[in-house]
PDB file of C-alpha atoms in Angstrom:
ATOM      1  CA  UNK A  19      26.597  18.768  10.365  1.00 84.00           C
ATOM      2  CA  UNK A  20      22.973  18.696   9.695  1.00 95.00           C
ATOM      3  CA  UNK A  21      21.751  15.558  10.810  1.00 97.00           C
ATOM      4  CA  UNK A  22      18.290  15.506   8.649  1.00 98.00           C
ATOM      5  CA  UNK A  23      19.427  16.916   5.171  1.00 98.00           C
ATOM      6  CA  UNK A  24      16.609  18.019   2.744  1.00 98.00           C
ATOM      7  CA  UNK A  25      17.877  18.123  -0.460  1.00 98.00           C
ATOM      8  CA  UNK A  26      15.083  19.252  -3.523  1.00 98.00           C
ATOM      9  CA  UNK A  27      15.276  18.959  -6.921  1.00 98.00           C
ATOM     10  CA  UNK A  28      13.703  21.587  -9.719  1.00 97.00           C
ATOM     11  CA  UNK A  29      11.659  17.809 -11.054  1.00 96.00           C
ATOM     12  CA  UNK A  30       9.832  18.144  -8.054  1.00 98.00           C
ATOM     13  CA  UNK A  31      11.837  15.354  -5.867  1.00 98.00           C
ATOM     14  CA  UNK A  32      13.060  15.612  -2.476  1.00 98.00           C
ATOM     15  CA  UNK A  33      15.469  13.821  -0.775  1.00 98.00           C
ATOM     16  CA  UNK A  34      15.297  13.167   3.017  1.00 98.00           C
ATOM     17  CA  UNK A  35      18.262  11.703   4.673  1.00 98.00           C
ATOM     18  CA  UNK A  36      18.642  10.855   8.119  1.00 98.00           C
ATOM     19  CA  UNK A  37      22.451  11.756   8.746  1.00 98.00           C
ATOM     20  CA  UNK A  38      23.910  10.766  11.780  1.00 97.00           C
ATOM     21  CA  UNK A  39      25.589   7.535  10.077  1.00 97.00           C
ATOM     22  CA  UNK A  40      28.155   6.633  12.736  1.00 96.00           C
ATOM     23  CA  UNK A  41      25.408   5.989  15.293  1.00 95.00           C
ATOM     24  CA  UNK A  42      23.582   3.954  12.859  1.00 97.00           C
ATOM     25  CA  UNK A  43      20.986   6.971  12.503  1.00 97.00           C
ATOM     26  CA  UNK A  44      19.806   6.339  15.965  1.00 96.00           C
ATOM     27  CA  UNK A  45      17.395   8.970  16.426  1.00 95.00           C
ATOM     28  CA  UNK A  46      17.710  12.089  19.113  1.00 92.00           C
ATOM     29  CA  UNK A  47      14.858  13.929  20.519  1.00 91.00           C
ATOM     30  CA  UNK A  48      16.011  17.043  17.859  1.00 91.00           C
ATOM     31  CA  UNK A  49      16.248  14.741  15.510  1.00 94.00           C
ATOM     32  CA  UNK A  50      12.950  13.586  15.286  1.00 94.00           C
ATOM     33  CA  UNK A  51      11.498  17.084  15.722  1.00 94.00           C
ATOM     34  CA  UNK A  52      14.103  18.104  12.324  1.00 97.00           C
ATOM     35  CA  UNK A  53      12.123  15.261  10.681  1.00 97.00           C
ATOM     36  CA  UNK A  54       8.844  16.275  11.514  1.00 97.00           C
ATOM     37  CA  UNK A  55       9.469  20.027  10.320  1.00 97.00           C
ATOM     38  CA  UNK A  56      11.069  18.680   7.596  1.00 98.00           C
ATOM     39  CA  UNK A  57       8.031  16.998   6.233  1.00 98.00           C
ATOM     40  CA  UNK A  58       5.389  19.346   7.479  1.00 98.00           C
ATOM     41  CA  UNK A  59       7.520  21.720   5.406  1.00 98.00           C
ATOM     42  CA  UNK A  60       8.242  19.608   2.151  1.00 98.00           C
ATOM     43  CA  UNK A  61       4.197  18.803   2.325  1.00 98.00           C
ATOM     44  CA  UNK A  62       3.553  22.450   2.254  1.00 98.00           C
ATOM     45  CA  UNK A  63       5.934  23.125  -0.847  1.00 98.00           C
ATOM     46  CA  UNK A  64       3.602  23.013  -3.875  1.00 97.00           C
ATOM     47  CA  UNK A  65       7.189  22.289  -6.489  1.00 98.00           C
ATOM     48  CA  UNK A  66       7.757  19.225  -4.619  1.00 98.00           C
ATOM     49  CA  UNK A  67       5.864  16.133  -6.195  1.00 98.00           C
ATOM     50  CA  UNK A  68       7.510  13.203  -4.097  1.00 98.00           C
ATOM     51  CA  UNK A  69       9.798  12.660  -1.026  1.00 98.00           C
ATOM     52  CA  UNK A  70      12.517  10.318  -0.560  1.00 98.00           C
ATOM     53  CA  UNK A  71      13.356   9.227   2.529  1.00 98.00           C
ATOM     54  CA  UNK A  72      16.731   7.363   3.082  1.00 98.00           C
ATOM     55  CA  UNK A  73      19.629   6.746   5.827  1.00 98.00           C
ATOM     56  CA  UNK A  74      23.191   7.866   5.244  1.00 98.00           C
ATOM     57  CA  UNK A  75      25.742   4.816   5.992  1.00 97.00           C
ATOM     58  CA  UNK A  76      25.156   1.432   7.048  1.00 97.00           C
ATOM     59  CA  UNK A  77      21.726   1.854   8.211  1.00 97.00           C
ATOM     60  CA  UNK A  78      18.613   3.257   7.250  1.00 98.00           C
ATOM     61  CA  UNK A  79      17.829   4.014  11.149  1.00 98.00           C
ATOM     62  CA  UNK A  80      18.654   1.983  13.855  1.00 96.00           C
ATOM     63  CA  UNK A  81      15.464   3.352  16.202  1.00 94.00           C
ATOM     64  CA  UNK A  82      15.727   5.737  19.060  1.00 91.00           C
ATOM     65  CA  UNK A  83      19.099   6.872  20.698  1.00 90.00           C
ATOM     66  CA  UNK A  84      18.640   4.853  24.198  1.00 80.00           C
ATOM     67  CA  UNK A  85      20.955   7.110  25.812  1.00 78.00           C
ATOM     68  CA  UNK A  86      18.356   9.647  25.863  1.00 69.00           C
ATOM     69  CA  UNK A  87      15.373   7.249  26.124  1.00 64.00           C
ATOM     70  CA  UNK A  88      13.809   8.992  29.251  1.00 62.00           C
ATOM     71  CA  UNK A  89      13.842  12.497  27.225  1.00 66.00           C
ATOM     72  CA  UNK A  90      12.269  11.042  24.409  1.00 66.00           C
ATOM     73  CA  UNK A  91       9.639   8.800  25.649  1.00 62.00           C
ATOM     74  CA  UNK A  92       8.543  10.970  28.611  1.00 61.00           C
ATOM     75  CA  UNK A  93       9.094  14.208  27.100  1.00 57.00           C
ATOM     76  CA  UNK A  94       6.018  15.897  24.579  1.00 52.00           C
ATOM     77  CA  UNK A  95       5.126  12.950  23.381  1.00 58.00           C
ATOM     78  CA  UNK A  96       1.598  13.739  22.302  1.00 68.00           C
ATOM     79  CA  UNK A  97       3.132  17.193  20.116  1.00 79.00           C
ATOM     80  CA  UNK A  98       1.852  16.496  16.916  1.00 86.00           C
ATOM     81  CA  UNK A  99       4.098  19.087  15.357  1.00 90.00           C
ATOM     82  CA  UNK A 100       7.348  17.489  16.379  1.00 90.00           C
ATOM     83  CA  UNK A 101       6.117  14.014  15.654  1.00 94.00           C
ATOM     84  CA  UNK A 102       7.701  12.430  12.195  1.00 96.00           C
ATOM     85  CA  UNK A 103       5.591   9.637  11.756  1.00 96.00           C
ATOM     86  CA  UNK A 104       2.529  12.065  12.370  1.00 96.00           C
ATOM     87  CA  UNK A 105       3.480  14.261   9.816  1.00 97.00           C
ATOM     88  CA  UNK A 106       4.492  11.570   7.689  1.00 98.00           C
ATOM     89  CA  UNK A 107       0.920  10.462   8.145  1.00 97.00           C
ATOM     90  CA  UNK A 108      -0.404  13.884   7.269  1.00 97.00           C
ATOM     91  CA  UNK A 109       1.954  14.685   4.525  1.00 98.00           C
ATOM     92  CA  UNK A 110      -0.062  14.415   0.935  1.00 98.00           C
ATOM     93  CA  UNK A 111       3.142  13.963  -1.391  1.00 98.00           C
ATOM     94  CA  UNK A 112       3.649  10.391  -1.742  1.00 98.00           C
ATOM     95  CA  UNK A 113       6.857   8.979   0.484  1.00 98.00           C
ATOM     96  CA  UNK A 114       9.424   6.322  -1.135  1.00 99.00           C
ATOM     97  CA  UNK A 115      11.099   4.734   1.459  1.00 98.00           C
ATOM     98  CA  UNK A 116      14.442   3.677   0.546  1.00 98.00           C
ATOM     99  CA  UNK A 117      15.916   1.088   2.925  1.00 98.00           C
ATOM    100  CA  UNK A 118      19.611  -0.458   3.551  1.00 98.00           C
ATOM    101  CA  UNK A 119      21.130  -2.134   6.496  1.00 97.00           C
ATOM    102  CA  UNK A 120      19.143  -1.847   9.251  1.00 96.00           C
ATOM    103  CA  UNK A 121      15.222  -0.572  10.084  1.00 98.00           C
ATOM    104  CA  UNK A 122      15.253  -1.199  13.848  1.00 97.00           C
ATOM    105  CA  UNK A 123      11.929   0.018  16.259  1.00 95.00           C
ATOM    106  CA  UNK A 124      11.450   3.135  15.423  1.00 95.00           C
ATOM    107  CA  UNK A 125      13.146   3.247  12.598  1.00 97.00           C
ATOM    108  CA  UNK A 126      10.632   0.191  11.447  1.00 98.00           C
ATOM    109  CA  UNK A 127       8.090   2.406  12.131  1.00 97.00           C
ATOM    110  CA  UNK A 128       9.183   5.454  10.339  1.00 98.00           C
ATOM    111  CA  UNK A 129       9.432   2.862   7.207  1.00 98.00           C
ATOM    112  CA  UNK A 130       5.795   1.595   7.750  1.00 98.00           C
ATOM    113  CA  UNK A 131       5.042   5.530   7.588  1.00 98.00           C
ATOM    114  CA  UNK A 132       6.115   5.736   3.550  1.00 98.00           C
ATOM    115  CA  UNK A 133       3.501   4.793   1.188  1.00 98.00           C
ATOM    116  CA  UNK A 134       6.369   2.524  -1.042  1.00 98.00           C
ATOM    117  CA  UNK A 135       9.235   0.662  -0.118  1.00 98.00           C
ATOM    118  CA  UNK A 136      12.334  -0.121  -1.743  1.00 98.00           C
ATOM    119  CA  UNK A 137      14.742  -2.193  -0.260  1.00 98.00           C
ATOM    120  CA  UNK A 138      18.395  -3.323  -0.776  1.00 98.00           C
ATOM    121  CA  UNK A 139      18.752  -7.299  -0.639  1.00 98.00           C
ATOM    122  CA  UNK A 140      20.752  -7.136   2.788  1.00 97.00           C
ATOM    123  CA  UNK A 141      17.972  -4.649   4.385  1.00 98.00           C
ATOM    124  CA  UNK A 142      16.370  -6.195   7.724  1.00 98.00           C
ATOM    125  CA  UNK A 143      13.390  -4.652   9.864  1.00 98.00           C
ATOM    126  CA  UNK A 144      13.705  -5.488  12.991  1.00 98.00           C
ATOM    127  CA  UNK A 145      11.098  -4.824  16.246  1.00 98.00           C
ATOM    128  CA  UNK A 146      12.831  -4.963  19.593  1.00 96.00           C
ATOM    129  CA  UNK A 147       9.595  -3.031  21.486  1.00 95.00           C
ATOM    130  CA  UNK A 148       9.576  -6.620  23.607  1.00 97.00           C
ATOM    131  CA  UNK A 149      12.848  -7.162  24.072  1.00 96.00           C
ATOM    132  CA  UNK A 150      14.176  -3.562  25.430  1.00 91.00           C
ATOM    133  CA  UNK A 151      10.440  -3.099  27.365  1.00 91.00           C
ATOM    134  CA  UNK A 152       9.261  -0.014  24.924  1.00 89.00           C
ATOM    135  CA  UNK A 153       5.873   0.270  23.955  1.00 91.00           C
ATOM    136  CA  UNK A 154       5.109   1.188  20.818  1.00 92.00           C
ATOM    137  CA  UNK A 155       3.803   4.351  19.694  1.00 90.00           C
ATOM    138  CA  UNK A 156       4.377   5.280  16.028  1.00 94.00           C
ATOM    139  CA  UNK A 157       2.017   2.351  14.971  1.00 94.00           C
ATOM    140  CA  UNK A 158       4.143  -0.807  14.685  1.00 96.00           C
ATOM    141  CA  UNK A 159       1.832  -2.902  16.302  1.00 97.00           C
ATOM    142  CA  UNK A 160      -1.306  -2.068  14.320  1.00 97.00           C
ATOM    143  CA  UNK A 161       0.461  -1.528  10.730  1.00 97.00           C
ATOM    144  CA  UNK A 162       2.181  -4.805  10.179  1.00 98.00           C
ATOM    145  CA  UNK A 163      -0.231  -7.084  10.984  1.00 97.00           C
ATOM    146  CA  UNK A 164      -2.620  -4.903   7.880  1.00 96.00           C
ATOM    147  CA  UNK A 165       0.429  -5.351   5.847  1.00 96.00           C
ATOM    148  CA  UNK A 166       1.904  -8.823   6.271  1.00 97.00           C
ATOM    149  CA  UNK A 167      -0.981 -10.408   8.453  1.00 97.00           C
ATOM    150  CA  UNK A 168      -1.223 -11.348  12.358  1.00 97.00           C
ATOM    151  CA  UNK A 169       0.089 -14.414  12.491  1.00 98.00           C
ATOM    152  CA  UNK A 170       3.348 -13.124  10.476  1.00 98.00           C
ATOM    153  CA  UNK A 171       3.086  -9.741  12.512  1.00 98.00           C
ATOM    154  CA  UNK A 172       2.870 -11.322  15.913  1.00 98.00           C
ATOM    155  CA  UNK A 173       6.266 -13.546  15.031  1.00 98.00           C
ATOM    156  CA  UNK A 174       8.446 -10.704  14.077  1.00 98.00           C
ATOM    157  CA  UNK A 175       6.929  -8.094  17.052  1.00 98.00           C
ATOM    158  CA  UNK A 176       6.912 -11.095  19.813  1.00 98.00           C
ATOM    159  CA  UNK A 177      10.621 -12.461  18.758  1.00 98.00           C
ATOM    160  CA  UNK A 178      12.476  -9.791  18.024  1.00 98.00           C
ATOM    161  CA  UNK A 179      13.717 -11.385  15.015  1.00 98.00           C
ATOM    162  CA  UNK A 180      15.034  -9.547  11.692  1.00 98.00           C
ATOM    163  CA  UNK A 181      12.798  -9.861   8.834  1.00 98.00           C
ATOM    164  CA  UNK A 182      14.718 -10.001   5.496  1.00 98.00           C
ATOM    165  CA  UNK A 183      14.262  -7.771   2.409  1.00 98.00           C
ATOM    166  CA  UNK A 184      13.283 -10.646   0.779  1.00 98.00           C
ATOM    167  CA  UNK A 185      11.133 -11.897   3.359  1.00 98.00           C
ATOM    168  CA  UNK A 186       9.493  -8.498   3.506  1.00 98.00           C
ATOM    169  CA  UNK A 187       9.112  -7.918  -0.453  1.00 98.00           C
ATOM    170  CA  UNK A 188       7.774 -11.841  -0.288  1.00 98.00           C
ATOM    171  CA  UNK A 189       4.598 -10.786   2.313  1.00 97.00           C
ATOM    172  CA  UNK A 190       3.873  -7.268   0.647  1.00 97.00           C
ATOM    173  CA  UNK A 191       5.772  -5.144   2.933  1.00 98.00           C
ATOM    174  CA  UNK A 192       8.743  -3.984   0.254  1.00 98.00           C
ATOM    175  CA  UNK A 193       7.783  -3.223  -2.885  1.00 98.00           C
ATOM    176  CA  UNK A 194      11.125  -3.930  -4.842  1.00 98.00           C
ATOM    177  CA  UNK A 195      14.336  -5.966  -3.632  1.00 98.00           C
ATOM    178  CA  UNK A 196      17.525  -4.239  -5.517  1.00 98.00           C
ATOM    179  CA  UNK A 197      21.643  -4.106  -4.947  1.00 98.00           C
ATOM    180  CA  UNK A 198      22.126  -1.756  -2.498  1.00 97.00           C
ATOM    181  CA  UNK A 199      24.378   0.278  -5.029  1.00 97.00           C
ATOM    182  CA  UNK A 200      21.311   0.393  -7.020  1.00 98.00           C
ATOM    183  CA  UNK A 201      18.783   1.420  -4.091  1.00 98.00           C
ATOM    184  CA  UNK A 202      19.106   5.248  -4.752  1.00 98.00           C
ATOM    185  CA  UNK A 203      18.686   5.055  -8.783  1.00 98.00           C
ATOM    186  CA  UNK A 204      15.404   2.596  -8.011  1.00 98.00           C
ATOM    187  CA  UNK A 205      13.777   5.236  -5.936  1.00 98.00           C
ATOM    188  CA  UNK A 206      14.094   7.570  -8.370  1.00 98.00           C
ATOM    189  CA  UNK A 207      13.224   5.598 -11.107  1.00 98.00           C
ATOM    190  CA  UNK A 208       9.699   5.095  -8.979  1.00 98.00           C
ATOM    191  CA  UNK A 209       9.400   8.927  -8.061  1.00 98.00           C
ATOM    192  CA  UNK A 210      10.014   9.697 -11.624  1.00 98.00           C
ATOM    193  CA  UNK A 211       7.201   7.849 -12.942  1.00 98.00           C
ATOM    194  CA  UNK A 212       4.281   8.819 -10.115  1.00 98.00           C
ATOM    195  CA  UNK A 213       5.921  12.653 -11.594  1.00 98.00           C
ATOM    196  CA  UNK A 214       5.069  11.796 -14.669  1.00 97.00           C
ATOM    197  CA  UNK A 215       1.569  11.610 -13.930  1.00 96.00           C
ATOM    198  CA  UNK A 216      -1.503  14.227 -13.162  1.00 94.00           C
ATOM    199  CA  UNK A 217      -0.169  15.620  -9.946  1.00 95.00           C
ATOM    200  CA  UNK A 218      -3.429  16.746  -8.760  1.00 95.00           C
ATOM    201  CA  UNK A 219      -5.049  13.415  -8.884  1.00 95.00           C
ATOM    202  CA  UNK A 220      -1.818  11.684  -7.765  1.00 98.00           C
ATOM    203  CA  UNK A 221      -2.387  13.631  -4.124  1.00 98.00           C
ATOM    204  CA  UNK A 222      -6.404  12.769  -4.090  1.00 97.00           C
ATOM    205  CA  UNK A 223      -5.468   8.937  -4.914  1.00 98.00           C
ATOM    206  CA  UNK A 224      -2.780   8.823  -2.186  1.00 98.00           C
ATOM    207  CA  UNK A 225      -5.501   9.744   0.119  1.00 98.00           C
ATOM    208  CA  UNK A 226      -8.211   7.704  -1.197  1.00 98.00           C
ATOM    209  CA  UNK A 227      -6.310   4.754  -0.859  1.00 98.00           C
ATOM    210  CA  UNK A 228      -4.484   5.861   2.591  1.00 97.00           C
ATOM    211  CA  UNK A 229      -8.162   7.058   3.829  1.00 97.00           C
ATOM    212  CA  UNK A 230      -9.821   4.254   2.591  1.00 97.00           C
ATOM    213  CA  UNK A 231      -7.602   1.274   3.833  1.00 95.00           C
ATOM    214  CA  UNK A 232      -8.903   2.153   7.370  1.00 93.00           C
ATOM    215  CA  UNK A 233     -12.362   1.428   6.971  1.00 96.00           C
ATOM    216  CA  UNK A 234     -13.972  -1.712   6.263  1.00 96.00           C
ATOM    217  CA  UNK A 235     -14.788  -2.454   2.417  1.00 97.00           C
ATOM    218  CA  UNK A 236     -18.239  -1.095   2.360  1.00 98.00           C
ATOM    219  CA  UNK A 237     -17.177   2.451   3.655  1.00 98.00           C
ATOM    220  CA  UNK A 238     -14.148   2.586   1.886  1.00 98.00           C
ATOM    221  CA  UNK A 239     -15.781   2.300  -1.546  1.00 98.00           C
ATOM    222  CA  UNK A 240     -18.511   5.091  -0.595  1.00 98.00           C
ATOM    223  CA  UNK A 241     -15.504   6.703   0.656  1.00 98.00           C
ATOM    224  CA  UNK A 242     -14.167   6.548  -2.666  1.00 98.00           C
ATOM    225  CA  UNK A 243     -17.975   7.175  -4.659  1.00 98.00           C
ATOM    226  CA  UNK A 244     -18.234  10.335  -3.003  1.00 97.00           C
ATOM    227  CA  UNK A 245     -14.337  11.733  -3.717  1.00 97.00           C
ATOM    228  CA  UNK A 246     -14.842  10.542  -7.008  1.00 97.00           C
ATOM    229  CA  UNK A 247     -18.241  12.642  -7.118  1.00 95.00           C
ATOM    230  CA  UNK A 248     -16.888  15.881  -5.341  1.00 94.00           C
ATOM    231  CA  UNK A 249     -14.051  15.856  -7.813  1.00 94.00           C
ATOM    232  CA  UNK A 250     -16.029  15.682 -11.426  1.00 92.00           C
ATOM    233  CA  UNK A 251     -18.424  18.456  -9.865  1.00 93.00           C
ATOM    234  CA  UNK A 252     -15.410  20.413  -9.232  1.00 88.00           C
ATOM    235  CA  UNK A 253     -14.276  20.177 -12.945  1.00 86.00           C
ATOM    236  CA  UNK A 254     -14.991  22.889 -15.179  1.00 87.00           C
ATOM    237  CA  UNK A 255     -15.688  22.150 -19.051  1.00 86.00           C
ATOM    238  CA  UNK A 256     -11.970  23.069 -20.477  1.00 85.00           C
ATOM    239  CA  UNK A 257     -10.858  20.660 -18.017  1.00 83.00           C
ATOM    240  CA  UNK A 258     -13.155  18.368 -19.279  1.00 83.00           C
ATOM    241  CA  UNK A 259     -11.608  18.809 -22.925  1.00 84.00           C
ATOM    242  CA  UNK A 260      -7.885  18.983 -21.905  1.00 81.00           C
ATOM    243  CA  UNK A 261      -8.635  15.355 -20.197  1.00 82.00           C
ATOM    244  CA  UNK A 262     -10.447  14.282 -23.632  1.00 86.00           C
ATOM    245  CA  UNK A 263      -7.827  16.045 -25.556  1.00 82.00           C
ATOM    246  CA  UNK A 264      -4.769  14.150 -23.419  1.00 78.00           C
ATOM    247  CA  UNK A 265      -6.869  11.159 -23.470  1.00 83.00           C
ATOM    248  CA  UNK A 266      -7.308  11.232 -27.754  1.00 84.00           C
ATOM    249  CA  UNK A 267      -3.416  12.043 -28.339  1.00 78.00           C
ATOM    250  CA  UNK A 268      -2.385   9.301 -26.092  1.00 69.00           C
ATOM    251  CA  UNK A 269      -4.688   6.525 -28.259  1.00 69.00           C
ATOM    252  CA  UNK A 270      -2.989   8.194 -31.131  1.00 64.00           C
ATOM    253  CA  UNK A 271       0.699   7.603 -30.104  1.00 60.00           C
ATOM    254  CA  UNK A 272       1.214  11.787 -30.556  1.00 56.00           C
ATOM    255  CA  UNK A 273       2.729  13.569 -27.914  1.00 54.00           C
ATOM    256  CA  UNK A 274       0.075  15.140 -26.057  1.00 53.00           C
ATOM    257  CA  UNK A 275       0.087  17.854 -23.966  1.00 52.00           C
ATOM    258  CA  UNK A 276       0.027  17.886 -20.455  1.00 56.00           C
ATOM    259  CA  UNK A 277      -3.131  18.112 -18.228  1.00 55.00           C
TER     260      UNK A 277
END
């Protein structure tokens, strides 16, 4: 049984599921190197235009598999390549999360790693780093608190309590609440529509927005002046018209081509 199954579609989606459901999608050391590869690889693949990421079961992932805790946290834990969150972090396709059950720890943080998150109404994140003595690592402690706020950040890390789906979608952390049976078709409702769109420019916003959010306001919008400049010097004159041309047939309701 593969326990990270990559499955891709010919629209350009891929579907990452964590698949070791009767442990709750606790996490092994080969596990999270499978993940890492997996993205690295899907990132690579110029057909695929998003990545889903879900759990199989009961849980989306339930964090790290404590049985092997030594091998995992004092094994190569500065190897980029066999680091998921890293490569999530790297990967330019943008990641839905899709969330049920639990997010626990690391599997928190592998949810703060997607760029949108959908969640079923009985999802919970949950951040035990304080109460099992883990530090954390994959970001937990810096992300949250940019997402949600300190004062909200510093009640869910320091208590160890679950934060609800609706909670979460309430503070900005999920973007949509849904029925579980529905969390799959909501995903791919969202993938669908980013697909939809230029895929070029789809990447470069990802980044803008992804590079930009860690730099204060002033940088970030030079940050985004001088993308912005780098990419309309890169554009040749028929791309000029195709954009003019897409832009025309959409103001006149006829079905345009596609840039």
């Amino acid at each position: 049984m593969e326990l990270i199954q990559v499955q891709q579609e010919p629209s350009g989606i891929a579907f990452v599921t964590i698949n070791r459901p009767k442990s709750l999608n606790s996490l092994t050391k080969s596990m999270m190197t499978d993940l890492a590869r997996a993205f690295k690889r899907l990132d690579g693949d110029d057909s695929v235009r998003v990545i889903v990421l879900s759990g199989a079961g009961r849980a989306f992932c339930s964090g790290v598999d404590l049985t092997a805790a030594e091998d995992v946290f004092k094994g190569d834990v500065k190897d980029v390549e066999t680091d998921p969150v890293f490569q999530m972090e790297l990967c330019r396709k943008p990641i839905i999360g899709a969330i049920h059950g639990f997010a626990v720890t690391a599997g928190f943080e592998i949810a703060l790693a997607c760029d949108i998150l959908i969640a079923s109404k009985g999802a919970k994140f949950i951040d035990t780093h304080a109460r099992f003595g883990i530090f954390p690592s994959w970001g937990l402690s810096q992300k949250l608190s940019r997402i949600i706020g300190p004062n909200k950040a510093r009640e869910v890390s320091l208590t160890a309590m679950p934060l609800t789906a609706g909670a979460a979608e309430k503070w900005g952390l999920v973007n949509h609440v849904v029925e579980e049976s529905d969390l799959l078709k909501k995903a791919r409702e969202v993938a669908e529509a980013i697909i939809r769109n230029n895929g070029d420019l789809v990447l470069r916003y990802k980044s803008v927005i992804n590079d930009g959010f860690k730099l204060d306001l002033h940088h970030a919008l030079a940050l985004e002046k001088e993308r912005a400049h780098n990419y309309y010097d890169g554009m040749t004159k028929d791309q000029f018209e195709k954009m003019q041309k897409f832009i025309a047939g959409r103001s006149s309701n006829k079905p345009p081509s596609k840039m």
